[in-house]
Short mmCIF file of C-alpha atoms in Angstrom, two decimals:
data_model
loop_
_atom_site.label_atom_id
_atom_site.label_comp_id
_atom_site.label_asym_id
_atom_site.label_seq_id
_atom_site.Cartn_x
_atom_site.Cartn_y
_atom_site.Cartn_z
CA UNK E 1 43.35 197.43 -91.78
CA UNK E 2 43.47 200.19 -93.67
CA UNK E 3 41.60 202.84 -93.38
CA UNK E 4 40.37 204.98 -96.28
CA UNK E 5 38.66 208.36 -95.74
CA UNK E 6 36.99 210.68 -98.20
CA UNK E 7 36.01 214.34 -98.67
CA UNK E 8 34.17 215.29 -99.27
CA UNK E 9 31.24 213.46 -98.64
CA UNK E 10 28.51 215.30 -100.73
CA UNK E 11 29.86 217.73 -103.60
CA UNK E 12 27.32 219.43 -106.01
CA UNK E 13 29.30 221.49 -109.53
CA UNK E 14 28.26 223.27 -111.99
CA UNK E 15 28.15 221.49 -115.40
CA UNK E 16 31.41 222.24 -117.12
CA UNK E 17 33.05 223.23 -113.66
CA UNK E 18 35.88 221.31 -112.05
CA UNK E 19 35.33 218.54 -109.62
CA UNK E 20 37.90 217.77 -107.12
CA UNK E 21 37.31 214.68 -104.83
CA UNK E 22 40.40 214.16 -102.13
CA UNK E 23 41.07 210.43 -100.50
CA UNK E 24 43.40 210.47 -97.91
CA UNK E 25 44.67 206.47 -96.47
CA UNK E 26 45.70 205.58 -92.82
CA UNK E 27 49.08 204.17 -93.93
CA UNK E 28 50.67 204.81 -97.13
CA UNK E 29 50.13 202.71 -100.31
CA UNK E 30 53.37 203.27 -101.91
CA UNK E 31 55.27 200.67 -102.61
CA UNK E 32 58.87 201.34 -102.54
CA UNK E 33 60.04 198.19 -104.60
CA UNK E 34 58.10 199.56 -107.65
CA UNK E 35 57.51 203.12 -106.97
CA UNK E 36 53.17 202.48 -107.28
CA UNK E 37 50.62 203.86 -105.14
CA UNK E 38 47.94 200.94 -104.67
CA UNK E 39 44.85 202.89 -104.89
CA UNK E 40 41.86 202.80 -107.51
CA UNK E 41 38.70 205.40 -108.32
CA UNK E 42 35.60 203.93 -109.27
CA UNK E 43 32.38 205.28 -110.63
CA UNK E 44 29.66 204.05 -109.32
CA UNK E 45 25.88 204.80 -110.77
CA UNK E 46 22.70 203.31 -109.45
CA UNK E 47 21.70 199.71 -110.24
CA UNK E 48 25.18 199.26 -112.16
CA UNK E 49 28.18 197.65 -110.49
CA UNK E 50 31.10 200.34 -109.53
CA UNK E 51 33.57 201.03 -112.64
CA UNK E 52 36.71 201.52 -113.06
CA UNK E 53 37.96 204.52 -113.77
CA UNK E 54 41.73 205.12 -112.37
CA UNK E 55 44.58 202.76 -111.03
CA UNK E 56 48.04 202.58 -110.02
CA UNK E 57 46.63 206.23 -108.27
CA UNK E 58 47.06 207.80 -112.17
CA UNK E 59 46.88 205.78 -115.00
CA UNK E 60 43.21 206.02 -116.70
CA UNK E 61 41.01 202.78 -117.66
CA UNK E 62 40.90 202.39 -121.23
CA UNK E 63 37.93 204.03 -122.22
CA UNK E 64 37.69 206.51 -119.26
CA UNK E 65 37.40 209.97 -121.01
CA UNK E 66 39.95 211.91 -119.95
CA UNK E 67 38.55 214.58 -118.20
CA UNK E 68 39.32 212.09 -115.40
CA UNK E 69 42.54 212.45 -113.64
CA UNK E 70 44.34 211.24 -110.52
CA UNK E 71 46.67 212.23 -109.01
CA UNK E 72 48.69 211.88 -105.53
CA UNK E 73 51.03 209.45 -103.63
CA UNK E 74 51.53 207.90 -100.21
CA UNK E 75 49.15 208.73 -98.44
CA UNK E 76 46.53 211.60 -99.67
CA UNK E 77 45.35 211.44 -103.14
CA UNK E 78 42.96 213.26 -105.35
CA UNK E 79 40.56 212.54 -108.42
CA UNK E 80 39.37 215.55 -110.46
CA UNK E 81 36.42 216.10 -112.92
CA UNK E 82 37.65 218.96 -115.23
CA UNK E 83 35.19 219.44 -116.48
CA UNK E 84 32.10 217.85 -115.69
CA UNK E 85 29.14 216.15 -117.64
CA UNK E 86 25.93 215.19 -117.33
CA UNK E 87 26.46 211.98 -116.81
CA UNK E 88 29.37 212.21 -114.64
CA UNK E 89 26.66 211.68 -111.87
CA UNK E 90 27.64 209.50 -109.28
CA UNK E 91 29.04 208.09 -106.32
CA UNK E 92 33.33 207.85 -106.35
CA UNK E 93 34.82 205.55 -104.62
CA UNK E 94 38.51 205.26 -103.80
CA UNK E 95 40.08 201.81 -103.30
CA UNK E 96 43.37 200.15 -101.80
CA UNK E 97 44.69 197.43 -102.70
CA UNK E 98 48.01 197.47 -100.96
CA UNK E 99 46.88 194.51 -98.58
CA UNK E 100 44.01 192.59 -97.31
CA UNK E 101 41.76 193.41 -96.38
CA UNK E 102 41.15 195.61 -99.27
CA UNK E 103 39.65 198.78 -98.09
CA UNK E 104 37.57 201.21 -99.90
CA UNK E 105 36.17 204.67 -98.70
CA UNK E 106 32.81 205.94 -97.97
CA UNK E 107 31.93 207.62 -100.81
CA UNK E 108 31.81 210.98 -102.50
CA UNK E 109 27.53 211.50 -103.97
CA UNK E 110 28.09 213.97 -106.81
CA UNK E 111 25.55 215.93 -107.82
CA UNK E 112 25.20 218.67 -110.87
CA UNK E 113 24.19 222.53 -108.60
CA UNK T 1 35.74 190.80 -122.17
CA UNK T 2 35.32 188.90 -119.34
CA UNK T 3 31.98 188.57 -117.61
CA UNK T 4 30.69 187.89 -114.51
CA UNK T 5 27.04 186.98 -112.71
CA UNK T 6 25.78 186.57 -109.78
CA UNK T 7 23.02 184.17 -109.05
CA UNK T 8 21.15 182.46 -105.67
CA UNK T 9 18.77 183.20 -103.54
CA UNK T 10 17.62 186.55 -102.36
CA UNK T 11 16.63 185.37 -99.66
CA UNK T 12 17.90 184.21 -96.25
CA UNK T 13 16.37 183.42 -92.99
CA UNK T 14 18.47 184.48 -90.05
CA UNK T 15 20.56 181.99 -89.13
CA UNK T 16 20.98 179.96 -92.25
CA UNK T 17 23.68 179.86 -94.93
CA UNK T 18 23.65 182.41 -97.86
CA UNK T 19 25.32 180.88 -100.99
CA UNK T 20 25.76 182.23 -103.66
CA UNK T 21 27.73 181.62 -107.31
CA UNK T 22 29.72 183.72 -109.37
CA UNK T 23 29.60 182.16 -113.33
CA UNK T 24 32.57 183.39 -115.54
CA UNK T 25 32.58 184.19 -119.57
CA UNK T 26 33.96 185.72 -122.09
CA UNK T 27 37.74 183.97 -120.35
CA UNK T 28 39.17 181.51 -118.27
CA UNK T 29 38.59 181.17 -114.71
CA UNK T 30 41.73 179.55 -114.59
CA UNK T 31 44.16 182.30 -116.61
CA UNK T 32 47.89 182.75 -114.72
CA UNK T 33 47.51 185.78 -112.09
CA UNK T 34 43.76 186.51 -111.89
CA UNK T 35 41.80 186.41 -108.87
CA UNK T 36 38.67 186.53 -107.87
CA UNK T 37 36.78 188.01 -105.50
CA UNK T 38 33.34 188.75 -103.74
CA UNK T 39 32.75 191.97 -102.22
CA UNK T 40 29.30 193.16 -100.65
CA UNK T 41 28.03 196.79 -99.79
CA UNK T 42 24.62 196.99 -97.75
CA UNK T 43 22.49 199.77 -98.60
CA UNK T 44 24.56 203.68 -97.78
CA UNK T 45 27.16 201.59 -96.60
CA UNK T 46 30.35 201.08 -97.71
CA UNK T 47 31.64 198.85 -100.06
CA UNK T 48 33.60 195.74 -98.29
CA UNK T 49 35.96 193.10 -99.47
CA UNK T 50 34.61 189.73 -98.53
CA UNK T 51 37.49 187.37 -99.45
CA UNK T 52 39.02 185.97 -102.97
CA UNK T 53 40.33 182.73 -104.69
CA UNK T 54 42.52 181.50 -107.06
CA UNK T 55 41.99 179.04 -109.48
CA UNK T 56 44.37 176.27 -108.01
CA UNK T 57 42.40 177.06 -104.36
CA UNK T 58 43.75 179.22 -102.54
CA UNK T 59 41.83 181.47 -100.22
CA UNK T 60 42.49 184.94 -98.63
CA UNK T 61 39.46 186.48 -96.66
CA UNK T 62 38.50 189.29 -94.73
CA UNK T 63 38.95 188.56 -91.09
CA UNK T 64 36.19 190.36 -89.66
CA UNK T 65 34.18 187.17 -92.22
CA UNK T 66 36.98 184.53 -91.58
CA UNK T 67 35.00 182.63 -89.18
CA UNK T 68 31.49 182.45 -91.06
CA UNK T 69 32.87 182.69 -94.33
CA UNK T 70 34.38 179.71 -97.08
CA UNK T 71 35.25 180.46 -100.99
CA UNK T 72 35.38 177.52 -103.35
CA UNK T 73 36.11 177.31 -106.90
CA UNK T 74 34.45 174.47 -109.75
CA UNK T 75 37.12 175.16 -112.64
CA UNK T 76 35.39 173.06 -114.87
CA UNK T 77 32.46 175.09 -114.71
CA UNK T 78 34.21 178.69 -114.44
CA UNK T 79 32.54 178.83 -111.06
CA UNK T 80 33.00 180.48 -107.97
CA UNK T 81 31.61 180.13 -104.72
CA UNK T 82 30.13 182.07 -101.38
CA UNK T 83 28.82 180.72 -98.61
CA UNK T 84 28.31 182.71 -95.18
CA UNK T 85 27.20 181.36 -92.90
CA UNK T 86 24.39 182.29 -89.47
CA UNK T 87 24.05 184.94 -91.66
CA UNK T 88 21.82 188.18 -89.64
CA UNK T 89 20.34 191.49 -91.12
CA UNK T 90 23.54 192.91 -90.93
CA UNK T 91 24.40 190.25 -94.07
CA UNK T 92 21.60 191.96 -96.06
CA UNK T 93 23.31 193.86 -98.74
CA UNK T 94 24.03 193.70 -102.80
CA UNK T 95 26.53 190.87 -103.35
CA UNK T 96 29.45 191.42 -106.32
CA UNK T 97 31.87 188.66 -107.59
CA UNK T 98 34.49 191.08 -109.39
CA UNK T 99 37.63 190.29 -110.76
CA UNK T 100 41.27 191.44 -110.49
CA UNK T 101 44.34 191.14 -111.87
CA UNK T 102 46.80 190.20 -109.38
CA UNK T 103 47.54 189.17 -105.51
CA UNK T 104 47.73 192.85 -104.54
CA UNK T 105 45.41 194.35 -107.77
CA UNK T 106 42.90 196.40 -108.76
CA UNK T 107 39.28 195.18 -109.55
CA UNK T 108 39.24 195.13 -113.20
CA UNK T 109 35.43 193.47 -113.95
CA UNK T 110 32.74 193.07 -111.73
CA UNK T 111 29.53 191.71 -112.12
CA UNK T 112 25.86 192.78 -111.87
CA UNK T 113 25.55 192.61 -108.43
CA UNK T 114 22.58 190.81 -107.04
CA UNK T 115 20.70 191.94 -104.04
CA UNK T 116 19.97 189.21 -100.94
CA UNK T 117 18.07 190.52 -97.98
CA UNK T 118 18.42 188.57 -94.56
CA UNK T 119 14.55 188.63 -93.30
CA UNK T 120 12.35 185.82 -91.60
#
């Protein structure tokens, strides 16, 4: 199984400041034949299902604010929120869909400082 | 916009079988290329992919659960189902159904989730 490790586990950021969450996979999730990274990011709020934010490591889902961006390749990925808003308080998960069983990171809880 | 809704008992006794159904609306469960998955999350723990099914009935299971797991589909009812046998307290979790758009694809749509507690 591909193990996904996020850092940090908890993050407190002031409103309007940048938030950065990292995700590392135990093996590359870059598929060489199409040069795509099989990596997604989700936002999870209590009582709601996870919401897809980013897929193919850097493609923003329709309707997701452009303050959310994804970067990285191979085994190291980053989710960045450029200017934190109050509604961004949530747990964020990375997810690899390169191989089954699909796996998720342990989550990063983002709070307002 | 496709919508998914889980249904089933919220309480299951240890050693019994957990059964859940996901009803798909706003789109066809037989749509070409889409796979239908079950995912769970015990309180305070990591999301765990349980398994998936294609409309044809082809399945793929998480090896950690494979010996206890059956996922089936009923295209006439636009539903797919999960059966997990011999449950223990470790199977207590919020169970989600979700859709992904291909064999190796992210989860585009999720149900609201349903809490299943295993307790006597």
